[in-house]
Coordinates of C-alpha atoms in Angstrom, one line a residue:
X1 CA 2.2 -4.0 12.0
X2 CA -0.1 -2.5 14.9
X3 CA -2.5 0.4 14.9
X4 CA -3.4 2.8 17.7
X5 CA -7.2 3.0 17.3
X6 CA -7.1 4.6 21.0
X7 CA -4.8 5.8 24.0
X8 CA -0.8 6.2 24.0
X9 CA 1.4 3.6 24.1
X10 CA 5.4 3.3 24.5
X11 CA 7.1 1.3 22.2
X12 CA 10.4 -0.2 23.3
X13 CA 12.9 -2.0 20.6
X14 CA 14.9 -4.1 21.0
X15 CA 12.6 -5.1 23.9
X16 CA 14.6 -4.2 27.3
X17 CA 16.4 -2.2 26.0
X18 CA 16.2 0.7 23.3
X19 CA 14.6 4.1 23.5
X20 CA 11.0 4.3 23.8
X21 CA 8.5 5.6 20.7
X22 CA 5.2 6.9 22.1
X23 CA 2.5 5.8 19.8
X24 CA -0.1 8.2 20.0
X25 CA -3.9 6.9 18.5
X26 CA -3.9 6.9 14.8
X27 CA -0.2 5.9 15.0
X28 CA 1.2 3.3 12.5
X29 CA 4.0 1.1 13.5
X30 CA 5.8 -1.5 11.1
X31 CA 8.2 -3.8 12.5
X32 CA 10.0 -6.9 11.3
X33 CA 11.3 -7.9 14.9
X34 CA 10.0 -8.0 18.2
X35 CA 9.2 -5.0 20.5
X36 CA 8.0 -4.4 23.8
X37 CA 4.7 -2.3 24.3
X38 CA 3.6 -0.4 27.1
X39 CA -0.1 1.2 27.5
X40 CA 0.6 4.6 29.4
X41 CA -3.1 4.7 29.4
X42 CA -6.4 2.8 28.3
X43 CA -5.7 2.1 25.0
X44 CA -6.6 0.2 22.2
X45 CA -4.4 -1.7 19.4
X46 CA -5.0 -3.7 16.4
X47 CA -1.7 -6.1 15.6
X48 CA -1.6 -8.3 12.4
X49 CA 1.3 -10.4 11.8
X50 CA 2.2 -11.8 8.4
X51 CA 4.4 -14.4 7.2
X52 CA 5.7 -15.5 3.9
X53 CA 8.4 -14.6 1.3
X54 CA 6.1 -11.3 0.5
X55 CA 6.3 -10.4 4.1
X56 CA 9.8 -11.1 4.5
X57 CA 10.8 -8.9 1.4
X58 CA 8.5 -5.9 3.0
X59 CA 10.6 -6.6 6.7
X60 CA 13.5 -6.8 4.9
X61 CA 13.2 -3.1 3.8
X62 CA 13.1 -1.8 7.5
X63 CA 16.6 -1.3 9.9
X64 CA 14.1 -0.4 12.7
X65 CA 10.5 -0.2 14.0
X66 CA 8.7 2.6 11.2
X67 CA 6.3 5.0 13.6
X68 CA 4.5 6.9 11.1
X69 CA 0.5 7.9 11.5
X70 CA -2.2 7.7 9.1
X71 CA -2.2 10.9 7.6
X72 CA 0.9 9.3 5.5
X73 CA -1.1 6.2 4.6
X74 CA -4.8 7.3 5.0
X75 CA -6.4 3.7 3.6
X76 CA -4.2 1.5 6.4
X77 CA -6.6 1.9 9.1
X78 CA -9.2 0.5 6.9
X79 CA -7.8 -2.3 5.1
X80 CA -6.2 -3.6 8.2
X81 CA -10.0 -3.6 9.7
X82 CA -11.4 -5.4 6.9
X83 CA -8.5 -7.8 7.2
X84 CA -9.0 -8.7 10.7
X85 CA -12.7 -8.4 9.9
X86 CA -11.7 -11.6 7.4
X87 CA -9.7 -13.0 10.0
X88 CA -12.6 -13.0 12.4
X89 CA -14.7 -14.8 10.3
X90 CA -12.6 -17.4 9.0
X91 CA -12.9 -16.0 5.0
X92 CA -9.6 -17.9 4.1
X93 CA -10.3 -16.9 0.5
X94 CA -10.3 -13.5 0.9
X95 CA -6.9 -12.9 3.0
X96 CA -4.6 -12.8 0.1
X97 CA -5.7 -10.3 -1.6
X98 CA -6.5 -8.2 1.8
X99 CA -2.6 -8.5 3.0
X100 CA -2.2 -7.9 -0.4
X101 CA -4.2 -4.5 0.2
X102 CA -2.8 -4.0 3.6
X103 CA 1.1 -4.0 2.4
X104 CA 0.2 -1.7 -0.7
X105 CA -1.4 0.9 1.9
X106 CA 1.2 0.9 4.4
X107 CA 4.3 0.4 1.8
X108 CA 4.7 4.4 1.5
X109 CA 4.5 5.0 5.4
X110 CA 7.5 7.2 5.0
X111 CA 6.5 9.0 1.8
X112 CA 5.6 12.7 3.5
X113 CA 9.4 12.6 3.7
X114 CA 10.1 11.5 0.2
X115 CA 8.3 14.6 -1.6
X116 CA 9.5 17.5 0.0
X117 CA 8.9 20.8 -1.0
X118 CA 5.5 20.2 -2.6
X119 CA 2.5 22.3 -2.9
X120 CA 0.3 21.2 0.0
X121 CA -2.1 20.2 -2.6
X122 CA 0.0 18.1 -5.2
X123 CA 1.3 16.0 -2.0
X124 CA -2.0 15.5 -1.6
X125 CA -3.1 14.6 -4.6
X126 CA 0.1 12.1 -5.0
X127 CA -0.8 10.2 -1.8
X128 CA -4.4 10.0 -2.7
X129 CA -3.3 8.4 -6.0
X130 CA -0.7 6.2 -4.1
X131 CA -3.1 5.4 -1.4
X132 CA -6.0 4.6 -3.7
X133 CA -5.1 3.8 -7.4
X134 CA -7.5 0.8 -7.4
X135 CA -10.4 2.4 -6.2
X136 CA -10.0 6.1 -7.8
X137 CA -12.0 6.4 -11.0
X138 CA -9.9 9.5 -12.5
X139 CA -8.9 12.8 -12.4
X140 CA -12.6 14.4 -11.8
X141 CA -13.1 12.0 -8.3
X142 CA -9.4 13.0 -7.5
X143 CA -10.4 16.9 -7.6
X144 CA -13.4 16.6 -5.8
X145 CA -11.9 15.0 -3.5
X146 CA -9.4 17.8 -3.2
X147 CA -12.1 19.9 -3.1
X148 CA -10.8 21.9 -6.7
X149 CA -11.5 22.1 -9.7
X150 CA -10.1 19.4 -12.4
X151 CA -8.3 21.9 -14.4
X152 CA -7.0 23.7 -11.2
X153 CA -5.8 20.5 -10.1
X154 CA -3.9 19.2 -13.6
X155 CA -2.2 22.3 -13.7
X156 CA -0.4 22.8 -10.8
X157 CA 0.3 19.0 -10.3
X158 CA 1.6 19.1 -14.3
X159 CA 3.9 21.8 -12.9
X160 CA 5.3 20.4 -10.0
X161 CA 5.6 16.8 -11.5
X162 CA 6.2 17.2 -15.3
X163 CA 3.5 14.8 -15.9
X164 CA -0.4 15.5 -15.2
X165 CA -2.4 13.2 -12.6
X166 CA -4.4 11.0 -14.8
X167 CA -0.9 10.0 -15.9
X168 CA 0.5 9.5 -12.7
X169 CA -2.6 7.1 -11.9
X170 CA -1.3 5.3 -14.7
X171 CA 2.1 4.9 -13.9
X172 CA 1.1 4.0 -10.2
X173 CA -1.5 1.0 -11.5
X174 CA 1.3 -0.2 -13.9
X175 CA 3.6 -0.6 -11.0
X176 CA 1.4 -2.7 -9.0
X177 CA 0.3 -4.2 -11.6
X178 CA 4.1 -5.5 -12.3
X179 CA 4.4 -6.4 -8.1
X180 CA 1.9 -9.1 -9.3
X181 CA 2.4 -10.4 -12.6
X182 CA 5.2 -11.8 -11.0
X183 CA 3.5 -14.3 -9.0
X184 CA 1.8 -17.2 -10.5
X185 CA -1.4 -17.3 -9.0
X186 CA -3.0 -14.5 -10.6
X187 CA -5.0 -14.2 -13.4
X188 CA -4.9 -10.9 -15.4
X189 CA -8.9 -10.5 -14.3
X190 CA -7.7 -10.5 -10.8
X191 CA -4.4 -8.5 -11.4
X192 CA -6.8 -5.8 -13.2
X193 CA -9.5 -5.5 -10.1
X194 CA -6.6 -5.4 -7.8
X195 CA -4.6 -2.5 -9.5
X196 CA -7.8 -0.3 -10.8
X197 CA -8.2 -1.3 -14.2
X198 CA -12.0 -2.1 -15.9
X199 CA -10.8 -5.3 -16.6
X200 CA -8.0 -7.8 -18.4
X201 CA -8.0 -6.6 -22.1
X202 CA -7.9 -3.0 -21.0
X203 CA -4.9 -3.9 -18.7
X204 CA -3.2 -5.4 -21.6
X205 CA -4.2 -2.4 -23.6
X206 CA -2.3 0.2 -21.2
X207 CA 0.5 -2.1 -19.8
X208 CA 1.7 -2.6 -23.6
X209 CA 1.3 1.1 -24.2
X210 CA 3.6 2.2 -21.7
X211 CA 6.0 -0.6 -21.4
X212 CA 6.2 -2.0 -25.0
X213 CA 5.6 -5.5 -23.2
X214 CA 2.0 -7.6 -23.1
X215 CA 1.5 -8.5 -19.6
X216 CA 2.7 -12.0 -20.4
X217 CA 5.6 -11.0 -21.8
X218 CA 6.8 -8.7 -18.7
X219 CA 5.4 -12.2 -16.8
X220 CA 7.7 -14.5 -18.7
X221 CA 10.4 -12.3 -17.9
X222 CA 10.3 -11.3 -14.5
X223 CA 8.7 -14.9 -12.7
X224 CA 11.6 -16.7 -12.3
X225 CA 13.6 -13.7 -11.6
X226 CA 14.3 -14.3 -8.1
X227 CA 15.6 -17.7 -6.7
X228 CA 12.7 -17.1 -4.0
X229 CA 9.8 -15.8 -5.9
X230 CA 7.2 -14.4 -4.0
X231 CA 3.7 -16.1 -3.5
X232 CA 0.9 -14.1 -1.8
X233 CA -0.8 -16.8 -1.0
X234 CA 1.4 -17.0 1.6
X235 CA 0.5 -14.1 3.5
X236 CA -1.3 -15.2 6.8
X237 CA -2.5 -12.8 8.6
X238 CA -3.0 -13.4 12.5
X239 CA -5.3 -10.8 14.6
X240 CA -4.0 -10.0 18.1
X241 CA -6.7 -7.3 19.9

């Protein structure tokens, strides 16, 4: 994936021979193949390369090159800093979890074209919750950061959605939360910092709630799942500046 901090680039795939995209700064392209860039003017891009079965399952979702920019995935720019930040100084036991962070904030790139029709403000709010379920406390941080009030907020998101946005928050933890309890090498500590909850016996609290599963039962199930299950301890992440 590559970020366009500054300046305009073309981006040519296949490489040679394709039509150019023109990356403008604060673009966002994801790729799983090889493509030819051309600065049109001082400019100044941030590439990160990853490799693995996680990052081949995230490739494998893309026919072409994705151009999208960072309104669509506001948290990208800085998690694929702090990444390369990592990177830079040789924190090997911080990169998982990073292109952990990394994938989660680039993985609905597309979404502005998957709601449309929303109120201005309950796109918003969805993308802030999509964006940032780990770090957001609740509902009252969510409208402020809106800029409404709570109740303004839970009412016309209820009506648009069918479900208000503490719920929602929910819903999106649980689903990351079920990306990892499918990998071995997390501990439910680790899955519950990662995905926003206080901590492992709250996790357990809420996942059995809404699924009717403990967290290792929905584990047990789902781990050997795939004849190539997916380690993210495998990402490596490579900085190219």
């Amino acid at each position: 994936m590559i970020l366009t901090s500054r300046g305009r680039a073309a981006v040519v795939y296949p490489p040679g021979t394709g039509e150019a995209l023109w990356m403008e700064a604060g673009g966002l392209l994801l790729c799983s193949d090889s493509v030819e860039i051309t600065p049109a003017s001082e400019c100044h891009l941030l590439a990160i390369g990853f490799s693995g079965t996680a990052a081949q399952e995230f490739g494998s979702r893309l026919s072409r090159p994705l151009l999208s920019d960072c309104n669509a995935c506001p948290l990208a720019a800085q998690e694929m800093s702090a990444l390369a930040a990592a990177v830079a100084r040789d924190e090997t036991e911080l990169l998982p979890a990073l292109a952990f962070r990394v994938l989660c904030s680039v993985s609905k790139a597309d979404e502005a074209e998957e709601t449309p029709g929303l109120p201005p403000l309950v796109a918003q709010a969805v993308l802030a919750i999509r964006q940032n379920y780990a770090g957001l406390y609740g509902v009252d941080e969510l409208a402020r950061q809106l800029g409404v009030s709570k109740s303004h907020l839970v009412r016309v998101f209820t009506a648009q959605m069918g479900t208000g946005p503490g719920q929602y928050l929910i819903q999106t933890r649980i689903e990351a939360a079920k990306v990892l309890l499918a990998q071995r090498d997390y501990s439910l500590e680790v899955i519950a910092s990662l995905c926003g909850f206080s901590g492992a016996n709250y996790l357990c609290k809420v996942f059995k709630k809404h699924t009717g599963q403990t967290p290792g039962m929905f584990r047990a199930l789902h781990i050997g799942a795939s004849p190539s299950p997916v380690h993210l301890s495998e990402l490596e992440g490579a900085l190219y500046t």
